[in-house]
Amino acid sequence: MKKDFSIVGKSVPRNDGKAKATGTATYTDDIKLPGMLHGKILRSPFPHARILNIDTSRAASLPGVKCVITGEDTPKIKYGNWRLFPDTQDEYPLAIDKVRFIGDEVAAVAAVDADTAEEALELIKVDYEELPGIFDIDSAIKEGAPVLHDYCPGNISVNRKIHYGDIEKAFAESDYVREDVFNVHAVSPAYLEPCAAVAQCDLDGRITLWTSTQVPYIVQCLLASTMGMRENDVRVIKPFVGGGFGGKMELRTWEFCAAFIAKKTGRPVKFTMTREEEFLAGRRRHAMKLYSKVGFKKDGTLTGKDLRIYLDGGGYNAMGPTATFLCGTFGAMLYRYPNYRFWGQHVYTNKPPASAMRGFGAPQSLFATESQMNIAAEELGIDPIELRIKNAQVTGDEIPDVATISSCGFIEALQKAAEMSGWKEKRYSPKPGQGIGIGCYSFISGGVFNWFNTQFPFSAAEVRVFDDGTAHLLTMAADIGQGCDTVLKQILAEELGLKMEDIRITSADTSTTPQADLGAWGSRLTMMNGNAVLDAAKKIKAQLFGAVSARQNLNVIHELGCKDGMVFPKSRPDRGIPFGEAVAMAQKANRGEPLVERGYYTPRDKGLVTPAFSFGAQISEVEVDKDTGVVRVKKFWTAHDCGTVINQMAVEGQLEGSIQMGLGYALSEQFVMEDGKTLNTNFLDYKMPNAMDVPPSEVAHIETYEPEGPMGAKEAGEGLAIPTAPAIADAVHHATGYRCKDLPITPEKILAGKKD
Amino acid sequence: MRLSHFDYYAPTTVADAISLLQSKPDAHVMAGGTDLLIKMRHAGLKLKTIISLKSISGLNTIAFDETKGLTIGATALLADVAIHPDILKYYPTVAQAARGTANVQVRNMGTVIGNLCNASPAADNAPTLLAMGAEVHIQGPSGKRTVPLDQFFKGPGMTALEPAEIVTAVHVPRLTPHSGTAYISLSARGQLDCSAVGVATMVTLKEKVCEDTRIFVGACGPTPIRVPKAETIVRGKELTDDLIDQAGVQASAEATPITDVRASADYREKMVAVLTRRVLSQARKRASE
């Protein structure tokens, strides 16, 4: 199935690289409109409290303050991304009656400048009745625990079960059964651009919102419903965005407040979060408690898995329902489990809501899977890579109720990673204090589920072509730094035989780009939008081929192609016509109507989870200081299968970023919390690794061809964030004898657990 | 947080700076501002007056003299101290501590003296200078005085400075022959981090005997602290590995760490032993080279 590509597969510099590197890229906070007000949010100082009264009068009378709002001023309509199940929509833009975490949004002020707005916050008097708070899963699910939401007396807001085969029988027939409890912690997406939004209201009452989001269409819909407006009266524009990682995929308070106050005052309003607010109250990866039981035959064949997961959801659902669903799905990926049982429960606690974050349930679920594979390998006396190869999923495998895997390079990835890293030598003849370990992943290329209940196709693209040989691509796909503008342009350029510079792109404006798009999450854009772009491009080509065929008086049996700026019969390349001329001919044939086509993609008949799966293996080598417990990762080797690599440089960038994130998840990042209060709300004390901490790494692309993907491509954005923590944990065990089941792997835990 | 409105002065002589401080008792002195402005922006410090020392010529001098030793002026940058050829040659640990402070941006603005005057128990530059017996030169309304650095720190954020006094320089004596220094710090992140614990020492050998030593521990008490009993263990004795181990255990007993966001008291206590051991053997090696 592999093809010769001209642009696809190359290292093409990013569309936005120059603008970002030179500082000319306009982010939301850079937007300044005449008469614009600056907003600030008053947040709850208590983890759990009833609001008895709010007095805003002093704040409102501070000179320079133009508007103060509380929940009472708003239409009191709840929102949440699971529109299909309104019961899960548990959040108001501003608190009504109760606050559920320190940082919960209580009131908003807009003033002539940010300092005045901030000063006004101190003048708002809120009377609270403090309620007992719960800060961990065990206390939250205990009988008689304080209740966060009246509708949910046991604090468990989502239940998800999966069951196939006969798990009890499988364990009874196993030679070896292993049961472990894993605890994984919350971490921050720590995108470099804190959230921001600017809203403007026109004289007809329509809203335009510029916002740092991954999901312009979802924000448009939820903002409209929460404001009590029609969707078409809300326009959402995504400017340059400095990262999201899942933390910007919902409607958020400041987006609502900016729009609401803009409508109320008639003046544009800007809200920009501070880094402290992001760490104090921002979305984060779920902490989870995982009970995992796996069975094997003596020869290492997996017999089944029983997985029980509690998600520490924080005060609201946010994207927790999807994470609950997905961590169960991920539990049955990578390996062949003939019998599988999963029960996931999403638990409310008085902490900032956890939500989507790069991997969406997989880094946690697969940390347990991968750690347990390594434990089992050791106890069964089988090499961890051999054990994996024995149980690895392969092309054509069916995951019950999920999908049939249509391409899979997992075994090749395992073999390649072992070869690149010198696994055998380093694993079996280790040097003192050094260790080598492995972690693997599989991930979805976008979700098939539609809990948002969009009435549109999952993705859309519009392609306009011009007689000067250029094209204009319009898409609602949100480039948030991951590079989809570049990748989509590459796919279009390849299909139409144009150069990158021939293509203009307009993206992520809900009033001008074609309806609709579910956004940048779940590693869906290359798959979903790539296919929509291809669909539109193929329709354009059909028109061009008709025109060229007529002009050249070609026999109907000729196939035509587009390459190097020419449209030509494949058997007679010499009779080609320049792309622009072909466009002019088609346009003339249509009596002047511009040549515009729309393409769409919705995964159908592809199961309930995803149309395609990525795979990969990562090996890490570490050195552990036996006296201090400090871990230094010396090197990573990664072999991964993302189908066709569309852009080498972009995929390698994803890998580098994933390693940096995985390194922090494994070793240093955590929220230091005391009774619901976050104590490390800055980058000094939130220990995110920086460029100097990232070790060297080598990568091998195991190219497969995914039949469902555009030009054979699959995801490369999130899966790579999964293997780093289990690979480091395994290497640390190899070096010290300490097996971490409780992330992060801190020096203290190593010192307490090491075997000399 | 709202940055309060403040008056900004940039006097050109130390005398002018002192009279300004006298006439504006709530004024604050600033060198690089890398601590002060953060406190104003994020920790609610509201100042009415800032007096910058940056325009005082000569105050950023780094001077080395074969007999007198090293003098680092109040506005000498961490970045300059880190790469100064004489410091690298004669005071390598002083350069190392400066190089290990914060990040490039902070080192290009911040100063060694500022790091000392901020009086954080975790200040990276303090333990080495303390171990080497440095002293600070202070100038104020009643003239000049010199205070040994080990009497300068009074608590977190507190120093021996009297009202309207300014630290103009820190002076570090030359290492005596057969002496060596070492400083090691630990933090949760490998690079660019604030130390969770640090230990510095200076060791003077006579043959294999430890003639003298000073050991200081950072981030394990309200100020960088000296561990005199650990020093006593090795002083006057042959500096064996075994003795070094004992000194580490003793230093750990003398440290009074707390648990905070950067590390637990227990881990800090253990690390004081490890780091003390390591700095003593490093310094021993350097002293015998």
PDB file of N, CA, C and O in Angstrom, chain A residues 500-534:
ATOM      1  N   MET A 500       3.964  23.528  -0.477  1.00  0.00           N
ATOM      2  CA  MET A 500       3.441  24.081   0.778  1.00  0.00           C
ATOM      3  C   MET A 500       3.101  25.552   0.636  1.00  0.00           C
ATOM      4  O   MET A 500       2.083  26.030   1.137  1.00  0.00           O
ATOM      5  N   GLU A 501       3.985  26.297  -0.066  1.00  0.00           N
ATOM      6  CA  GLU A 501       3.757  27.748  -0.131  1.00  0.00           C
ATOM      7  C   GLU A 501       2.610  28.114  -1.073  1.00  0.00           C
ATOM      8  O   GLU A 501       2.198  29.268  -1.131  1.00  0.00           O
ATOM      9  N   ASP A 502       2.068  27.135  -1.794  1.00  0.00           N
ATOM     10  CA  ASP A 502       0.912  27.413  -2.644  1.00  0.00           C
ATOM     11  C   ASP A 502      -0.389  27.405  -1.841  1.00  0.00           C
ATOM     12  O   ASP A 502      -1.447  27.740  -2.370  1.00  0.00           O
ATOM     13  N   ILE A 503      -0.292  26.961  -0.584  1.00  0.00           N
ATOM     14  CA  ILE A 503      -1.532  26.764   0.164  1.00  0.00           C
ATOM     15  C   ILE A 503      -1.665  27.757   1.307  1.00  0.00           C
ATOM     16  O   ILE A 503      -0.770  27.901   2.142  1.00  0.00           O
ATOM     17  N   ARG A 504      -2.790  28.437   1.309  1.00  0.00           N
ATOM     18  CA  ARG A 504      -3.139  29.314   2.424  1.00  0.00           C
ATOM     19  C   ARG A 504      -4.074  28.517   3.329  1.00  0.00           C
ATOM     20  O   ARG A 504      -4.864  27.708   2.841  1.00  0.00           O
ATOM     21  N   ILE A 505      -3.951  28.725   4.627  1.00  0.00           N
ATOM     22  CA  ILE A 505      -4.862  28.000   5.525  1.00  0.00           C
ATOM     23  C   ILE A 505      -5.579  28.973   6.442  1.00  0.00           C
ATOM     24  O   ILE A 505      -4.982  29.940   6.934  1.00  0.00           O
ATOM     25  N   THR A 506      -6.864  28.754   6.614  1.00  0.00           N
ATOM     26  CA  THR A 506      -7.645  29.482   7.603  1.00  0.00           C
ATOM     27  C   THR A 506      -8.242  28.414   8.508  1.00  0.00           C
ATOM     28  O   THR A 506      -8.876  27.483   8.015  1.00  0.00           O
ATOM     29  N   SER A 507      -7.972  28.556   9.794  1.00  0.00           N
ATOM     30  CA  SER A 507      -8.470  27.481  10.653  1.00  0.00           C
ATOM     31  C   SER A 507      -9.120  28.014  11.917  1.00  0.00           C
ATOM     32  O   SER A 507      -8.846  29.135  12.355  1.00  0.00           O
ATOM     33  N   ALA A 508     -10.006  27.193  12.450  1.00  0.00           N
ATOM     34  CA  ALA A 508     -10.553  27.372  13.796  1.00  0.00           C
ATOM     35  C   ALA A 508     -11.253  28.706  14.012  1.00  0.00           C
ATOM     36  O   ALA A 508     -10.983  29.411  14.977  1.00  0.00           O
ATOM     37  N   ASP A 509     -12.145  29.055  13.115  1.00  0.00           N
ATOM     38  CA  ASP A 509     -13.044  30.192  13.309  1.00  0.00           C
ATOM     39  C   ASP A 509     -14.433  29.643  13.018  1.00  0.00           C
ATOM     40  O   ASP A 509     -14.742  29.278  11.880  1.00  0.00           O
ATOM     41  N   THR A 510     -15.279  29.576  14.030  1.00  0.00           N
ATOM     42  CA  THR A 510     -16.541  28.842  13.859  1.00  0.00           C
ATOM     43  C   THR A 510     -17.509  29.514  12.887  1.00  0.00           C
ATOM     44  O   THR A 510     -18.464  28.889  12.455  1.00  0.00           O
ATOM     45  N   SER A 511     -17.260  30.775  12.560  1.00  0.00           N
ATOM     46  CA  SER A 511     -18.196  31.397  11.621  1.00  0.00           C
ATOM     47  C   SER A 511     -17.703  31.372  10.183  1.00  0.00           C
ATOM     48  O   SER A 511     -18.459  31.683   9.266  1.00  0.00           O
ATOM     49  N   THR A 512     -16.446  31.021   9.958  1.00  0.00           N
ATOM     50  CA  THR A 512     -15.966  31.013   8.580  1.00  0.00           C
ATOM     51  C   THR A 512     -15.435  29.657   8.129  1.00  0.00           C
ATOM     52  O   THR A 512     -15.350  29.396   6.941  1.00  0.00           O
ATOM     53  N   THR A 513     -15.056  28.800   9.064  1.00  0.00           N
ATOM     54  CA  THR A 513     -14.547  27.489   8.652  1.00  0.00           C
ATOM     55  C   THR A 513     -15.695  26.477   8.731  1.00  0.00           C
ATOM     56  O   THR A 513     -16.625  26.655   9.521  1.00  0.00           O
ATOM     57  N   PRO A 514     -15.646  25.433   7.899  1.00  0.00           N
ATOM     58  CA  PRO A 514     -16.837  24.600   7.728  1.00  0.00           C
ATOM     59  C   PRO A 514     -17.233  23.817   8.982  1.00  0.00           C
ATOM     60  O   PRO A 514     -16.373  23.324   9.703  1.00  0.00           O
ATOM     61  N   GLN A 515     -18.543  23.706   9.186  1.00  0.00           N
ATOM     62  CA  GLN A 515     -19.074  22.978  10.341  1.00  0.00           C
ATOM     63  C   GLN A 515     -18.821  21.484  10.133  1.00  0.00           C
ATOM     64  O   GLN A 515     -19.134  20.975   9.060  1.00  0.00           O
ATOM     65  N   ALA A 516     -18.389  20.841  11.091  1.00  0.00           N
ATOM     66  CA  ALA A 516     -17.906  21.354  12.390  1.00  0.00           C
ATOM     67  C   ALA A 516     -16.665  20.558  12.727  1.00  0.00           C
ATOM     68  O   ALA A 516     -16.168  19.823  11.883  1.00  0.00           O
ATOM     69  N   ASP A 517     -16.241  20.635  13.969  1.00  0.00           N
ATOM     70  CA  ASP A 517     -15.077  19.846  14.364  1.00  0.00           C
ATOM     71  C   ASP A 517     -15.108  19.660  15.863  1.00  0.00           C
ATOM     72  O   ASP A 517     -15.331  20.610  16.600  1.00  0.00           O
ATOM     73  N   LEU A 518     -14.847  18.455  16.319  1.00  0.00           N
ATOM     74  CA  LEU A 518     -14.920  18.195  17.761  1.00  0.00           C
ATOM     75  C   LEU A 518     -13.687  18.693  18.503  1.00  0.00           C
ATOM     76  O   LEU A 518     -13.676  18.702  19.724  1.00  0.00           O
ATOM     77  N   GLY A 519     -12.653  19.114  17.762  1.00  0.00           N
ATOM     78  CA  GLY A 519     -11.522  19.733  18.447  1.00  0.00           C
ATOM     79  C   GLY A 519     -10.263  18.903  18.466  1.00  0.00           C
ATOM     80  O   GLY A 519     -10.196  17.812  17.903  1.00  0.00           O
ATOM     81  N   ALA A 520      -9.264  19.477  19.135  1.00  0.00           N
ATOM     82  CA  ALA A 520      -7.945  18.849  19.194  1.00  0.00           C
ATOM     83  C   ALA A 520      -7.829  18.065  20.485  1.00  0.00           C
ATOM     84  O   ALA A 520      -7.474  18.612  21.523  1.00  0.00           O
ATOM     85  N   TRP A 521      -8.152  16.792  20.452  1.00  0.00           N
ATOM     86  CA  TRP A 521      -8.005  15.928  21.638  1.00  0.00           C
ATOM     87  C   TRP A 521      -8.133  14.489  21.160  1.00  0.00           C
ATOM     88  O   TRP A 521      -8.629  14.225  20.072  1.00  0.00           O
ATOM     89  N   GLY A 522      -7.677  13.573  21.971  1.00  0.00           N
ATOM     90  CA  GLY A 522      -7.793  12.157  21.611  1.00  0.00           C
ATOM     91  C   GLY A 522      -6.979  11.818  20.374  1.00  0.00           C
ATOM     92  O   GLY A 522      -7.277  10.841  19.694  1.00  0.00           O
ATOM     93  N   SER A 523      -5.988  12.634  20.067  1.00  0.00           N
ATOM     94  CA  SER A 523      -5.107  12.384  18.915  1.00  0.00           C
ATOM     95  C   SER A 523      -5.919  12.148  17.651  1.00  0.00           C
ATOM     96  O   SER A 523      -5.706  11.179  16.929  1.00  0.00           O
ATOM     97  N   ARG A 524      -6.873  13.052  17.381  1.00  0.00           N
ATOM     98  CA  ARG A 524      -7.822  12.779  16.310  1.00  0.00           C
ATOM     99  C   ARG A 524      -7.575  13.553  15.026  1.00  0.00           C
ATOM    100  O   ARG A 524      -8.128  13.215  13.973  1.00  0.00           O
ATOM    101  N   LEU A 525      -6.747  14.604  15.066  1.00  0.00           N
ATOM    102  CA  LEU A 525      -6.777  15.528  13.933  1.00  0.00           C
ATOM    103  C   LEU A 525      -6.169  14.977  12.649  1.00  0.00           C
ATOM    104  O   LEU A 525      -6.734  15.169  11.577  1.00  0.00           O
ATOM    105  N   THR A 526      -5.013  14.327  12.747  1.00  0.00           N
ATOM    106  CA  THR A 526      -4.419  13.805  11.511  1.00  0.00           C
ATOM    107  C   THR A 526      -5.378  12.801  10.867  1.00  0.00           C
ATOM    108  O   THR A 526      -5.639  12.857   9.662  1.00  0.00           O
ATOM    109  N   MET A 527      -5.932  11.915  11.687  1.00  0.00           N
ATOM    110  CA  MET A 527      -6.869  10.913  11.179  1.00  0.00           C
ATOM    111  C   MET A 527      -8.150  11.556  10.645  1.00  0.00           C
ATOM    112  O   MET A 527      -8.499  11.420   9.477  1.00  0.00           O
ATOM    113  N   MET A 528      -8.835  12.311  11.480  1.00  0.00           N
ATOM    114  CA  MET A 528     -10.176  12.795  11.124  1.00  0.00           C
ATOM    115  C   MET A 528     -10.101  13.932  10.110  1.00  0.00           C
ATOM    116  O   MET A 528     -10.769  13.895   9.076  1.00  0.00           O
ATOM    117  N   ASN A 529      -9.307  14.939  10.411  1.00  0.00           N
ATOM    118  CA  ASN A 529      -9.262  16.087   9.512  1.00  0.00           C
ATOM    119  C   ASN A 529      -8.443  15.792   8.275  1.00  0.00           C
ATOM    120  O   ASN A 529      -8.731  16.314   7.193  1.00  0.00           O
ATOM    121  N   GLY A 530      -7.436  14.944   8.434  1.00  0.00           N
ATOM    122  CA  GLY A 530      -6.674  14.527   7.261  1.00  0.00           C
ATOM    123  C   GLY A 530      -7.603  13.871   6.252  1.00  0.00           C
ATOM    124  O   GLY A 530      -7.548  14.145   5.046  1.00  0.00           O
ATOM    125  N   ASN A 531      -8.497  13.021   6.741  1.00  0.00           N
ATOM    126  CA  ASN A 531      -9.453  12.364   5.848  1.00  0.00           C
ATOM    127  C   ASN A 531     -10.433  13.356   5.235  1.00  0.00           C
ATOM    128  O   ASN A 531     -10.818  13.210   4.063  1.00  0.00           O
ATOM    129  N   ALA A 532     -10.863  14.347   6.000  1.00  0.00           N
ATOM    130  CA  ALA A 532     -11.782  15.351   5.449  1.00  0.00           C
ATOM    131  C   ALA A 532     -11.085  16.162   4.360  1.00  0.00           C
ATOM    132  O   ALA A 532     -11.677  16.467   3.310  1.00  0.00           O
ATOM    133  N   VAL A 533      -9.822  16.507   4.599  1.00  0.00           N
ATOM    134  CA  VAL A 533      -9.052  17.258   3.595  1.00  0.00           C
ATOM    135  C   VAL A 533      -8.910  16.420   2.320  1.00  0.00           C
ATOM    136  O   VAL A 533      -9.118  16.911   1.205  1.00  0.00           O
ATOM    137  N   LEU A 534      -8.608  15.133   2.506  1.00  0.00           N
ATOM    138  CA  LEU A 534      -8.478  14.245   1.343  1.00  0.00           C
ATOM    139  C   LEU A 534      -9.788  14.151   0.570  1.00  0.00           C
ATOM    140  O   LEU A 534      -9.795  14.158  -0.665  1.00  0.00           O
TER     141      LEU A 534
END
